[in-house]
PDB file of C-alpha atoms in Angstrom:
ATOM      1  CA  MET A 213     116.757 126.624 158.423  1.00 54.00           C
ATOM      2  CA  SER A 214     118.534 125.551 161.615  1.00 65.00           C
ATOM      3  CA  PRO A 215     116.427 124.892 164.718  1.00 77.00           C
ATOM      4  CA  ALA A 216     115.774 128.096 166.672  1.00 79.00           C
ATOM      5  CA  THR A 217     116.140 128.280 170.442  1.00 82.00           C
ATOM      6  CA  PRO A 218     113.380 129.993 172.431  1.00 82.00           C
ATOM      7  CA  ALA A 219     114.325 132.703 174.879  1.00 75.00           C
ATOM      8  CA  ALA A 220     113.777 132.032 178.570  1.00 74.00           C
ATOM      9  CA  ARG A 221     110.426 133.296 179.791  1.00 74.00           C
ATOM     10  CA  THR A 222     108.164 133.072 182.805  1.00 80.00           C
ATOM     11  CA  VAL A 223     105.232 130.787 182.040  1.00 82.00           C
ATOM     12  CA  PRO A 224     101.869 131.221 183.748  1.00 86.00           C
ATOM     13  CA  ARG A 225     100.494 128.971 186.458  1.00 91.00           C
ATOM     14  CA  LEU A 226      97.297 127.073 185.879  1.00 96.00           C
ATOM     15  CA  ARG A 227      94.413 128.720 187.732  1.00 95.00           C
ATOM     16  CA  VAL A 228      92.814 126.335 190.253  1.00 97.00           C
ATOM     17  CA  LEU A 229      89.307 126.880 191.665  1.00 97.00           C
ATOM     18  CA  ASP A 230      88.195 124.994 194.766  1.00 97.00           C
ATOM     19  CA  ALA A 231      84.884 123.273 194.057  1.00 97.00           C
ATOM     20  CA  ALA A 232      82.408 121.034 195.876  1.00 97.00           C
ATOM     21  CA  PRO A 233      81.272 117.558 194.801  1.00 95.00           C
ATOM     22  CA  GLY A 234      78.337 117.193 192.418  1.00 93.00           C
ATOM     23  CA  PRO A 235      76.956 119.189 189.471  1.00 94.00           C
ATOM     24  CA  GLU A 236      75.374 121.830 191.719  1.00 97.00           C
ATOM     25  CA  TRP A 237      78.676 123.654 192.197  1.00 98.00           C
ATOM     26  CA  PRO A 238      79.482 124.104 188.472  1.00 98.00           C
ATOM     27  CA  ALA A 239      75.869 125.127 187.816  1.00 98.00           C
ATOM     28  CA  ALA A 240      76.078 127.823 190.509  1.00 98.00           C
ATOM     29  CA  HIS A 241      79.566 128.978 189.414  1.00 98.00           C
ATOM     30  CA  ARG A 242      79.134 128.670 185.668  1.00 98.00           C
ATOM     31  CA  ALA A 243      79.779 132.353 184.960  1.00 98.00           C
ATOM     32  CA  GLU A 244      82.919 132.366 187.118  1.00 97.00           C
ATOM     33  CA  VAL A 245      84.333 129.225 185.469  1.00 98.00           C
ATOM     34  CA  LEU A 246      83.698 130.374 181.904  1.00 98.00           C
ATOM     35  CA  ALA A 247      85.037 133.854 182.660  1.00 97.00           C
ATOM     36  CA  GLU A 248      88.252 132.305 183.971  1.00 97.00           C
ATOM     37  CA  VAL A 249      88.587 130.177 180.822  1.00 98.00           C
ATOM     38  CA  GLU A 250      88.061 133.275 178.675  1.00 97.00           C
ATOM     39  CA  ALA A 251      90.645 135.252 180.655  1.00 96.00           C
ATOM     40  CA  SER A 252      93.312 132.577 181.126  1.00 96.00           C
ATOM     41  CA  GLY A 253      92.593 129.904 178.524  1.00 98.00           C
ATOM     42  CA  ALA A 254      92.019 127.127 181.072  1.00 98.00           C
ATOM     43  CA  VAL A 255      90.961 126.453 184.649  1.00 98.00           C
ATOM     44  CA  LEU A 256      91.247 123.405 186.912  1.00 98.00           C
ATOM     45  CA  LEU A 257      88.209 122.655 189.079  1.00 98.00           C
ATOM     46  CA  ARG A 258      89.433 120.814 192.175  1.00 98.00           C
ATOM     47  CA  GLY A 259      87.093 118.964 194.529  1.00 97.00           C
ATOM     48  CA  LEU A 260      84.266 118.128 192.104  1.00 97.00           C
ATOM     49  CA  GLY A 261      84.706 114.446 192.899  1.00 97.00           C
ATOM     50  CA  VAL A 262      84.169 113.298 189.308  1.00 97.00           C
ATOM     51  CA  ALA A 263      84.463 109.486 189.390  1.00 97.00           C
ATOM     52  CA  SER A 264      82.718 108.332 186.203  1.00 96.00           C
ATOM     53  CA  ALA A 265      81.894 109.318 182.639  1.00 96.00           C
ATOM     54  CA  ALA A 266      78.362 110.128 183.795  1.00 96.00           C
ATOM     55  CA  ASP A 267      79.768 112.551 186.381  1.00 97.00           C
ATOM     56  CA  LEU A 268      81.753 114.368 183.696  1.00 97.00           C
ATOM     57  CA  ALA A 269      78.687 114.525 181.444  1.00 97.00           C
ATOM     58  CA  ALA A 270      76.739 116.094 184.340  1.00 97.00           C
ATOM     59  CA  VAL A 271      79.453 118.741 184.872  1.00 98.00           C
ATOM     60  CA  THR A 272      79.432 119.494 181.138  1.00 98.00           C
ATOM     61  CA  ALA A 273      75.671 120.036 181.210  1.00 97.00           C
ATOM     62  CA  ALA A 274      75.871 122.127 184.391  1.00 98.00           C
ATOM     63  CA  LEU A 275      78.366 124.453 182.706  1.00 98.00           C
ATOM     64  CA  GLY A 276      76.079 124.804 179.679  1.00 98.00           C
ATOM     65  CA  ILE A 277      78.679 123.332 177.306  1.00 98.00           C
ATOM     66  CA  GLU A 278      77.358 121.617 174.180  1.00 98.00           C
ATOM     67  CA  PRO A 279      79.086 118.236 173.674  1.00 97.00           C
ATOM     68  CA  MET A 280      80.034 116.977 170.215  1.00 96.00           C
ATOM     69  CA  ALA A 281      80.971 113.632 168.686  1.00 92.00           C
ATOM     70  CA  GLU A 282      84.561 113.017 167.649  1.00 92.00           C
ATOM     71  CA  ARG A 283      85.294 112.549 163.950  1.00 91.00           C
ATOM     72  CA  GLU A 284      88.644 111.941 162.210  1.00 92.00           C
ATOM     73  CA  GLY A 285      90.363 110.811 165.409  1.00 87.00           C
ATOM     74  CA  PHE A 286      94.064 109.975 164.992  1.00 83.00           C
ATOM     75  CA  ALA A 287      94.413 107.672 168.020  1.00 79.00           C
ATOM     76  CA  PRO A 288      92.006 105.087 169.454  1.00 76.00           C
ATOM     77  CA  ARG A 289      89.645 106.048 172.267  1.00 84.00           C
ATOM     78  CA  GLU A 290      87.028 104.170 174.228  1.00 86.00           C
ATOM     79  CA  HIS A 291      83.488 105.502 173.894  1.00 85.00           C
ATOM     80  CA  HIS A 292      81.980 105.799 177.356  1.00 87.00           C
ATOM     81  CA  GLY A 293      78.476 106.511 176.070  1.00 81.00           C
ATOM     82  CA  GLY A 294      76.867 109.724 174.904  1.00 84.00           C
ATOM     83  CA  THR A 295      79.674 112.086 173.970  1.00 89.00           C
ATOM     84  CA  VAL A 296      82.151 111.137 176.701  1.00 95.00           C
ATOM     85  CA  TYR A 297      85.357 109.422 175.593  1.00 93.00           C
ATOM     86  CA  SER A 298      88.494 108.073 177.176  1.00 86.00           C
ATOM     87  CA  ALA A 299      91.728 109.952 176.683  1.00 89.00           C
ATOM     88  CA  SER A 300      93.541 108.874 173.521  1.00 84.00           C
ATOM     89  CA  HIS A 301      95.272 105.533 173.886  1.00 84.00           C
ATOM     90  CA  TRP A 302      98.965 106.358 173.926  1.00 81.00           C
ATOM     91  CA  PRO A 303     101.897 104.448 175.441  1.00 85.00           C
ATOM     92  CA  ALA A 304     102.306 105.354 179.100  1.00 89.00           C
ATOM     93  CA  ASP A 305     106.085 105.717 178.742  1.00 87.00           C
ATOM     94  CA  ALA A 306     105.864 108.062 175.739  1.00 84.00           C
ATOM     95  CA  PRO A 307     104.943 111.762 175.857  1.00 83.00           C
ATOM     96  CA  MET A 308     102.120 113.039 173.677  1.00 86.00           C
ATOM     97  CA  CYS A 309     103.243 116.208 171.902  1.00 88.00           C
ATOM     98  CA  MET A 310     101.431 119.530 172.055  1.00 95.00           C
ATOM     99  CA  HIS A 311      98.383 119.809 169.810  1.00 95.00           C
ATOM    100  CA  HIS A 312      94.930 121.340 169.515  1.00 97.00           C
ATOM    101  CA  GLU A 313      92.146 118.770 169.443  1.00 95.00           C
ATOM    102  CA  GLN A 314      90.782 118.287 165.907  1.00 95.00           C
ATOM    103  CA  SER A 315      92.658 121.309 164.515  1.00 97.00           C
ATOM    104  CA  TYR A 316      92.567 119.611 161.102  1.00 97.00           C
ATOM    105  CA  ALA A 317      88.758 119.285 161.075  1.00 97.00           C
ATOM    106  CA  ALA A 318      86.383 121.800 159.529  1.00 97.00           C
ATOM    107  CA  GLU A 319      84.338 121.892 162.739  1.00 97.00           C
ATOM    108  CA  VAL A 320      86.504 121.963 165.850  1.00 97.00           C
ATOM    109  CA  PRO A 321      85.810 121.838 169.597  1.00 98.00           C
ATOM    110  CA  GLY A 322      85.817 125.276 171.152  1.00 98.00           C
ATOM    111  CA  LEU A 323      86.182 123.819 174.645  1.00 98.00           C
ATOM    112  CA  LEU A 324      87.557 120.605 176.137  1.00 98.00           C
ATOM    113  CA  LEU A 325      86.764 119.027 179.490  1.00 98.00           C
ATOM    114  CA  PHE A 326      89.156 116.484 181.005  1.00 98.00           C
ATOM    115  CA  GLY A 327      87.891 114.572 184.042  1.00 98.00           C
ATOM    116  CA  CYS A 328      90.450 112.731 186.168  1.00 98.00           C
ATOM    117  CA  LEU A 329      88.726 109.530 187.303  1.00 97.00           C
ATOM    118  CA  THR A 330      91.994 107.964 188.531  1.00 97.00           C
ATOM    119  CA  ALA A 331      95.194 109.970 189.000  1.00 97.00           C
ATOM    120  CA  PRO A 332      98.481 108.234 188.118  1.00 96.00           C
ATOM    121  CA  GLU A 333     101.096 107.475 190.731  1.00 95.00           C
ATOM    122  CA  ARG A 334     103.659 109.638 188.974  1.00 95.00           C
ATOM    123  CA  GLY A 335     103.625 112.003 185.967  1.00 95.00           C
ATOM    124  CA  GLY A 336     100.762 111.982 183.491  1.00 95.00           C
ATOM    125  CA  ARG A 337      99.917 115.667 183.738  1.00 96.00           C
ATOM    126  CA  THR A 338      97.847 117.228 180.972  1.00 97.00           C
ATOM    127  CA  MET A 339     100.084 120.139 180.046  1.00 97.00           C
ATOM    128  CA  LEU A 340      99.097 123.379 178.311  1.00 98.00           C
ATOM    129  CA  ALA A 341     100.707 126.019 176.092  1.00 98.00           C
ATOM    130  CA  ASP A 342      99.180 129.306 174.956  1.00 98.00           C
ATOM    131  CA  SER A 343      99.114 129.244 171.141  1.00 98.00           C
ATOM    132  CA  GLN A 344      98.853 133.019 170.967  1.00 97.00           C
ATOM    133  CA  GLN A 345     102.113 133.368 172.886  1.00 97.00           C
ATOM    134  CA  VAL A 346     103.735 130.577 170.860  1.00 98.00           C
ATOM    135  CA  LEU A 347     102.837 132.402 167.649  1.00 98.00           C
ATOM    136  CA  ARG A 348     104.410 135.613 168.951  1.00 97.00           C
ATOM    137  CA  ASP A 349     107.581 133.741 169.918  1.00 97.00           C
ATOM    138  CA  LEU A 350     108.113 131.521 166.864  1.00 98.00           C
ATOM    139  CA  PRO A 351     110.655 132.738 164.261  1.00 97.00           C
ATOM    140  CA  PRO A 352     108.828 134.832 161.618  1.00 97.00           C
ATOM    141  CA  ASP A 353     110.585 133.008 158.766  1.00 97.00           C
ATOM    142  CA  LEU A 354     109.124 129.707 160.029  1.00 98.00           C
ATOM    143  CA  VAL A 355     105.625 131.113 160.492  1.00 98.00           C
ATOM    144  CA  GLU A 356     105.283 133.089 157.249  1.00 98.00           C
ATOM    145  CA  PRO A 357     104.983 130.189 154.742  1.00 98.00           C
ATOM    146  CA  PHE A 358     102.380 128.539 156.952  1.00 98.00           C
ATOM    147  CA  ARG A 359     100.527 131.819 157.452  1.00 97.00           C
ATOM    148  CA  ARG A 360     100.469 132.277 153.682  1.00 97.00           C
ATOM    149  CA  ASP A 361      99.753 128.737 152.474  1.00 97.00           C
ATOM    150  CA  GLY A 362      98.397 126.866 155.491  1.00 98.00           C
ATOM    151  CA  TRP A 363      99.300 123.229 156.108  1.00 98.00           C
ATOM    152  CA  LEU A 364      98.331 119.817 154.784  1.00 97.00           C
ATOM    153  CA  LEU A 365      97.361 116.717 156.698  1.00 97.00           C
ATOM    154  CA  LEU A 366      97.783 113.534 154.683  1.00 96.00           C
ATOM    155  CA  ARG A 367      96.318 110.292 156.039  1.00 95.00           C
ATOM    156  CA  SER A 368      96.144 106.734 154.778  1.00 94.00           C
ATOM    157  CA  TYR A 369      93.574 104.499 156.459  1.00 93.00           C
ATOM    158  CA  GLN A 370      94.606 100.857 156.187  1.00 85.00           C
ATOM    159  CA  ASP A 371      95.706  98.068 158.526  1.00 80.00           C
ATOM    160  CA  VAL A 372      97.912 100.445 160.549  1.00 78.00           C
ATOM    161  CA  GLY A 373      96.432 103.124 162.776  1.00 79.00           C
ATOM    162  CA  VAL A 374      92.767 104.054 163.260  1.00 86.00           C
ATOM    163  CA  PRO A 375      90.426 102.335 160.742  1.00 91.00           C
ATOM    164  CA  TRP A 376      88.350 104.667 158.595  1.00 94.00           C
ATOM    165  CA  THR A 377      85.191 103.096 160.001  1.00 94.00           C
ATOM    166  CA  ASP A 378      86.187 104.319 163.466  1.00 92.00           C
ATOM    167  CA  ALA A 379      87.498 107.692 162.325  1.00 93.00           C
ATOM    168  CA  PHE A 380      84.305 108.573 160.452  1.00 94.00           C
ATOM    169  CA  GLY A 381      81.849 106.689 162.672  1.00 91.00           C
ATOM    170  CA  THR A 382      80.350 104.656 159.822  1.00 95.00           C
ATOM    171  CA  ASP A 383      81.042 101.687 157.567  1.00 94.00           C
ATOM    172  CA  ASP A 384      79.108 103.287 154.684  1.00 96.00           C
ATOM    173  CA  ARG A 385      81.472 104.616 152.010  1.00 96.00           C
ATOM    174  CA  ALA A 386      78.780 106.908 150.622  1.00 97.00           C
ATOM    175  CA  ARG A 387      78.502 108.652 153.986  1.00 97.00           C
ATOM    176  CA  VAL A 388      82.272 109.111 154.084  1.00 97.00           C
ATOM    177  CA  ASP A 389      82.148 110.551 150.547  1.00 97.00           C
ATOM    178  CA  ALA A 390      79.471 113.025 151.630  1.00 97.00           C
ATOM    179  CA  TYR A 391      81.373 113.978 154.795  1.00 96.00           C
ATOM    180  CA  CYS A 392      84.602 114.607 152.890  1.00 96.00           C
ATOM    181  CA  ALA A 393      82.816 116.692 150.250  1.00 96.00           C
ATOM    182  CA  ALA A 394      81.155 118.822 152.927  1.00 95.00           C
ATOM    183  CA  GLU A 395      84.286 119.265 155.044  1.00 96.00           C
ATOM    184  CA  GLY A 396      86.834 120.152 152.346  1.00 96.00           C
ATOM    185  CA  ILE A 397      88.697 116.821 152.341  1.00 97.00           C
ATOM    186  CA  ARG A 398      90.115 115.314 149.145  1.00 96.00           C
ATOM    187  CA  HIS A 399      89.855 111.544 149.282  1.00 96.00           C
ATOM    188  CA  GLU A 400      90.550 108.453 147.226  1.00 95.00           C
ATOM    189  CA  TRP A 401      89.383 104.876 147.654  1.00 95.00           C
ATOM    190  CA  PHE A 402      91.536 101.923 146.619  1.00 91.00           C
ATOM    191  CA  ASP A 403      90.374  98.477 145.436  1.00 86.00           C
ATOM    192  CA  ASP A 404      91.744  96.830 148.578  1.00 85.00           C
ATOM    193  CA  GLY A 405      89.585  99.040 150.849  1.00 86.00           C
ATOM    194  CA  ARG A 406      92.226 101.616 151.779  1.00 89.00           C
ATOM    195  CA  LEU A 407      91.256 105.263 151.997  1.00 95.00           C
ATOM    196  CA  ARG A 408      93.616 108.191 151.439  1.00 95.00           C
ATOM    197  CA  THR A 409      92.678 111.742 152.485  1.00 96.00           C
ATOM    198  CA  VAL A 410      94.315 115.149 152.084  1.00 97.00           C
ATOM    199  CA  GLN A 411      93.032 118.302 153.744  1.00 97.00           C
ATOM    200  CA  ARG A 412      94.392 121.833 153.745  1.00 97.00           C
ATOM    201  CA  ARG A 413      93.838 124.081 156.727  1.00 98.00           C
ATOM    202  CA  ALA A 414      94.998 127.459 157.987  1.00 98.00           C
ATOM    203  CA  ALA A 415      97.911 127.227 160.417  1.00 98.00           C
ATOM    204  CA  VAL A 416      97.175 130.588 162.059  1.00 98.00           C
ATOM    205  CA  VAL A 417      93.589 131.399 163.042  1.00 98.00           C
ATOM    206  CA  ALA A 418      91.788 134.246 164.760  1.00 98.00           C
ATOM    207  CA  HIS A 419      90.101 133.364 168.039  1.00 98.00           C
ATOM    208  CA  PRO A 420      86.334 133.440 167.413  1.00 96.00           C
ATOM    209  CA  ARG A 421      85.626 135.613 170.477  1.00 94.00           C
ATOM    210  CA  THR A 422      88.644 137.895 170.762  1.00 95.00           C
ATOM    211  CA  GLY A 423      90.075 137.911 167.235  1.00 97.00           C
ATOM    212  CA  ALA A 424      93.578 137.274 168.645  1.00 97.00           C
ATOM    213  CA  PRO A 425      95.704 135.179 166.244  1.00 98.00           C
ATOM    214  CA  GLY A 426      97.071 131.835 167.401  1.00 98.00           C
ATOM    215  CA  TRP A 427      99.266 128.993 166.131  1.00 98.00           C
ATOM    216  CA  PHE A 428      96.423 126.465 165.652  1.00 98.00           C
ATOM    217  CA  ASN A 429      97.541 123.265 163.929  1.00 97.00           C
ATOM    218  CA  GLN A 430      99.191 119.862 164.323  1.00 96.00           C
ATOM    219  CA  ILE A 431     102.033 120.433 161.868  1.00 97.00           C
ATOM    220  CA  ALA A 432     104.702 119.062 164.200  1.00 96.00           C
ATOM    221  CA  PHE A 433     102.720 116.448 166.141  1.00 93.00           C
ATOM    222  CA  LEU A 434     101.275 114.606 163.140  1.00 94.00           C
ATOM    223  CA  ASN A 435     104.405 114.793 161.026  1.00 93.00           C
ATOM    224  CA  GLU A 436     106.024 111.470 160.138  1.00 92.00           C
ATOM    225  CA  LEU A 437     109.304 112.660 161.697  1.00 90.00           C
ATOM    226  CA  THR A 438     107.729 112.302 165.151  1.00 87.00           C
ATOM    227  CA  MET A 439     107.426 108.532 164.618  1.00 86.00           C
ATOM    228  CA  ASP A 440     110.017 106.114 165.952  1.00 84.00           C
ATOM    229  CA  PRO A 441     112.569 106.001 163.103  1.00 88.00           C
ATOM    230  CA  VAL A 442     112.456 102.192 162.939  1.00 90.00           C
ATOM    231  CA  ILE A 443     108.659 102.205 162.640  1.00 87.00           C
ATOM    232  CA  ARG A 444     108.741 104.994 160.066  1.00 88.00           C
ATOM    233  CA  GLU A 445     111.251 103.150 157.876  1.00 91.00           C
ATOM    234  CA  TYR A 446     109.188  99.967 158.096  1.00 88.00           C
ATOM    235  CA  LEU A 447     106.001 101.817 157.093  1.00 88.00           C
ATOM    236  CA  LEU A 448     107.767 103.556 154.207  1.00 88.00           C
ATOM    237  CA  ASP A 449     109.106 100.220 153.017  1.00 88.00           C
ATOM    238  CA  GLN A 450     105.691  98.559 153.277  1.00 85.00           C
ATOM    239  CA  TYR A 451     103.407 101.327 152.017  1.00 84.00           C
ATOM    240  CA  GLY A 452     105.551 103.993 150.365  1.00 85.00           C
ATOM    241  CA  PRO A 453     105.578 107.739 151.091  1.00 83.00           C
ATOM    242  CA  THR A 454     101.868 108.190 150.268  1.00 82.00           C
ATOM    243  CA  GLY A 455     100.789 105.269 152.456  1.00 84.00           C
ATOM    244  CA  LEU A 456     101.819 106.489 155.891  1.00 88.00           C
ATOM    245  CA  PRO A 457      99.028 106.602 158.491  1.00 89.00           C
ATOM    246  CA  PHE A 458      99.650 110.345 158.793  1.00 92.00           C
ATOM    247  CA  THR A 459     102.080 113.090 157.921  1.00 95.00           C
ATOM    248  CA  THR A 460     102.005 116.827 157.309  1.00 97.00           C
ATOM    249  CA  ALA A 461     103.299 119.267 154.697  1.00 97.00           C
ATOM    250  CA  HIS A 462     103.264 122.962 153.879  1.00 97.00           C
ATOM    251  CA  GLY A 463     100.089 124.119 152.203  1.00 97.00           C
ATOM    252  CA  ASP A 464     101.886 124.281 148.854  1.00 95.00           C
ATOM    253  CA  SER A 465     102.891 120.595 149.337  1.00 95.00           C
ATOM    254  CA  THR A 466     106.513 121.382 150.315  1.00 96.00           C
ATOM    255  CA  PRO A 467     107.682 118.799 152.899  1.00 95.00           C
ATOM    256  CA  VAL A 468     108.043 119.862 156.527  1.00 97.00           C
ATOM    257  CA  ASP A 469     111.665 119.364 157.520  1.00 96.00           C
ATOM    258  CA  ALA A 470     113.113 118.111 160.787  1.00 95.00           C
ATOM    259  CA  ASP A 471     114.329 121.576 161.832  1.00 97.00           C
ATOM    260  CA  THR A 472     110.776 122.916 161.618  1.00 97.00           C
ATOM    261  CA  VAL A 473     109.382 120.061 163.716  1.00 96.00           C
ATOM    262  CA  GLU A 474     112.162 120.488 166.280  1.00 96.00           C
ATOM    263  CA  THR A 475     111.731 124.257 166.459  1.00 97.00           C
ATOM    264  CA  VAL A 476     107.947 124.153 166.879  1.00 97.00           C
ATOM    265  CA  ASN A 477     108.205 121.576 169.655  1.00 96.00           C
ATOM    266  CA  ALA A 478     110.982 123.554 171.382  1.00 96.00           C
ATOM    267  CA  PHE A 479     108.819 126.687 171.484  1.00 97.00           C
ATOM    268  CA  TYR A 480     105.868 124.689 172.752  1.00 97.00           C
ATOM    269  CA  GLU A 481     108.067 123.224 175.489  1.00 95.00           C
ATOM    270  CA  ALA A 482     109.246 126.682 176.541  1.00 96.00           C
ATOM    271  CA  ALA A 483     105.614 127.769 176.973  1.00 96.00           C
ATOM    272  CA  THR A 484     104.388 124.621 178.747  1.00 97.00           C
ATOM    273  CA  PHE A 485     102.708 124.644 182.160  1.00 97.00           C
ATOM    274  CA  GLY A 486     100.341 122.413 184.095  1.00 97.00           C
ATOM    275  CA  GLU A 487      99.213 120.961 187.419  1.00 97.00           C
ATOM    276  CA  SER A 488      99.400 117.428 188.800  1.00 97.00           C
ATOM    277  CA  TRP A 489      96.132 115.502 188.647  1.00 97.00           C
ATOM    278  CA  ARG A 490      94.128 114.550 191.716  1.00 98.00           C
ATOM    279  CA  ASP A 491      91.201 112.140 191.647  1.00 98.00           C
ATOM    280  CA  GLY A 492      87.987 113.981 190.774  1.00 98.00           C
ATOM    281  CA  ASP A 493      89.610 117.036 189.114  1.00 98.00           C
ATOM    282  CA  VAL A 494      88.080 118.588 185.981  1.00 98.00           C
ATOM    283  CA  LEU A 495      90.198 120.672 183.602  1.00 98.00           C
ATOM    284  CA  VAL A 496      88.299 123.059 181.301  1.00 98.00           C
ATOM    285  CA  VAL A 497      90.353 124.238 178.318  1.00 98.00           C
ATOM    286  CA  ASP A 498      89.830 126.748 175.517  1.00 98.00           C
ATOM    287  CA  ASN A 499      90.866 124.476 172.637  1.00 98.00           C
ATOM    288  CA  ILE A 500      91.384 127.324 170.169  1.00 98.00           C
ATOM    289  CA  ARG A 501      93.769 129.227 172.417  1.00 98.00           C
ATOM    290  CA  MET A 502      95.502 126.433 174.338  1.00 98.00           C
ATOM    291  CA  ALA A 503      97.416 123.467 172.957  1.00 98.00           C
ATOM    292  CA  HIS A 504      97.674 120.460 175.258  1.00 97.00           C
ATOM    293  CA  SER A 505      99.965 117.461 175.716  1.00 95.00           C
ATOM    294  CA  ARG A 506     100.401 114.542 178.085  1.00 94.00           C
ATOM    295  CA  GLU A 507     103.434 113.539 180.112  1.00 95.00           C
ATOM    296  CA  PRO A 508     104.621 109.941 180.461  1.00 94.00           C
ATOM    297  CA  TYR A 509     103.296 108.335 183.622  1.00 94.00           C
ATOM    298  CA  GLU A 510     103.497 105.396 185.993  1.00 95.00           C
ATOM    299  CA  GLY A 511     100.575 103.547 187.537  1.00 94.00           C
ATOM    300  CA  SER A 512      96.947 103.542 186.493  1.00 94.00           C
ATOM    301  CA  ARG A 513      95.652 106.705 184.820  1.00 95.00           C
ATOM    302  CA  GLU A 514      92.042 107.166 183.741  1.00 96.00           C
ATOM    303  CA  VAL A 515      90.962 110.474 182.229  1.00 97.00           C
ATOM    304  CA  ALA A 516      87.608 110.998 180.525  1.00 96.00           C
ATOM    305  CA  VAL A 517      87.181 113.659 177.845  1.00 97.00           C
ATOM    306  CA  VAL A 518      84.331 115.741 176.426  1.00 98.00           C
ATOM    307  CA  LEU A 519      84.762 117.743 173.231  1.00 97.00           C
ATOM    308  CA  GLY A 520      82.441 120.735 173.459  1.00 97.00           C
ATOM    309  CA  ASP A 521      81.014 123.882 171.885  1.00 98.00           C
ATOM    310  CA  PRO A 522      81.720 123.077 168.197  1.00 97.00           C
ATOM    311  CA  VAL A 523      82.780 126.005 166.035  1.00 98.00           C
ATOM    312  CA  ARG A 524      83.718 126.638 162.398  1.00 97.00           C
ATOM    313  CA  LEU A 525      86.563 129.135 162.260  1.00 97.00           C
ATOM    314  CA  ASP A 526      86.688 131.843 159.621  1.00 95.00           C
ATOM    315  CA  GLY A 527      89.273 131.081 156.947  1.00 96.00           C
ATOM    316  CA  HIS A 528      90.245 127.743 158.470  1.00 97.00           C
ATOM    317  CA  VAL A 529      89.303 125.449 155.557  1.00 97.00           C
ATOM    318  CA  LEU A 530      91.543 126.167 152.568  1.00 96.00           C
ATOM    319  CA  THR A 531      90.648 124.587 149.236  1.00 82.00           C
ATOM    320  CA  ASP A 532      92.212 126.708 146.507  1.00 58.00           C
ATOM    321  CA  GLY A 533      94.150 125.426 143.499  1.00 50.00           C
ATOM    322  CA  HIS A 534      97.416 124.279 145.054  1.00 47.00           C
ATOM    323  CA  VAL A 535      98.647 120.928 143.764  1.00 43.00           C
ATOM    324  CA  LEU A 536      98.498 118.372 146.535  1.00 45.00           C
ATOM    325  CA  PRO A 537     100.943 115.491 146.975  1.00 48.00           C
ATOM    326  CA  GLY A 538     100.057 112.714 144.533  1.00 45.00           C
ATOM    327  CA  GLY A 539      99.043 115.218 141.845  1.00 42.00           C
ATOM    328  CA  GLU A 540      95.547 116.048 143.090  1.00 46.00           C
ATOM    329  CA  ALA A 541      94.313 119.603 142.753  1.00 39.00           C
ATOM    330  CA  GLY A 542      93.239 121.146 146.040  1.00 41.00           C
TER     331      GLY A 542
END
């Protein structure tokens, strides 16, 4: 398959609501904020004056959003206490591709809150793309195998990337075993302490409130082909094809090719929209409907994050008898 080119389209503008400092405003306007998220997929609250992790936690509570702990993170974060985290640590000069937070987990955040504690001098926007529109636009011959078989995330926890103790929030192997068994994750321990996991998930899911289907996955973002080629070749040489920190495959274990990665990212880019950050802004995002990314930036940028309203999506965890890479039965 050659990379497909998306047709030109008019993308939406991010809805911005003028707010007042403190948690009283979101408490009084909770229904309006959540209705806007349901209608549009995201809303930016401007003027809340959020300046700390505690401020973002107070806004989360005022909106009646249930926070959740992160598990299986793919990039380091700082823990600001409670269930408030920093944005993922990612090089300032590199873009972060479109993705849905934790789309590979069995329990995923229904909502995300991003609080801009310090806006960058230039760039650094948190961009959005409507996964329901992306699904409608993607070539059917690309979508169909993923709709049928889902997708695989393959991870190797070792001395490169996030340690398994951080990803699972424990240094107890028995607790990791129990978590993987409960969450539909195949895993294997090695004598040197490495952990390898394989999980199969649906690539297209129905929104839990509306039933609308969306392209909900990280097939392109977490594929090895998104790595710097020099780094990828080094990792392959050091650890082999089953030892990469992460990569993705079709649900039947067929590799994802470069044309697929390029096409998915091109259609995301065509659907991308966003708003420049100002100090104190809070962005509320429907994580099931909207993928998000981050632009490169200059200057200091500090964004705090809350993962909220955990949900288990119907048909998301796939564990039938496909043979997984490495010969394991799924």
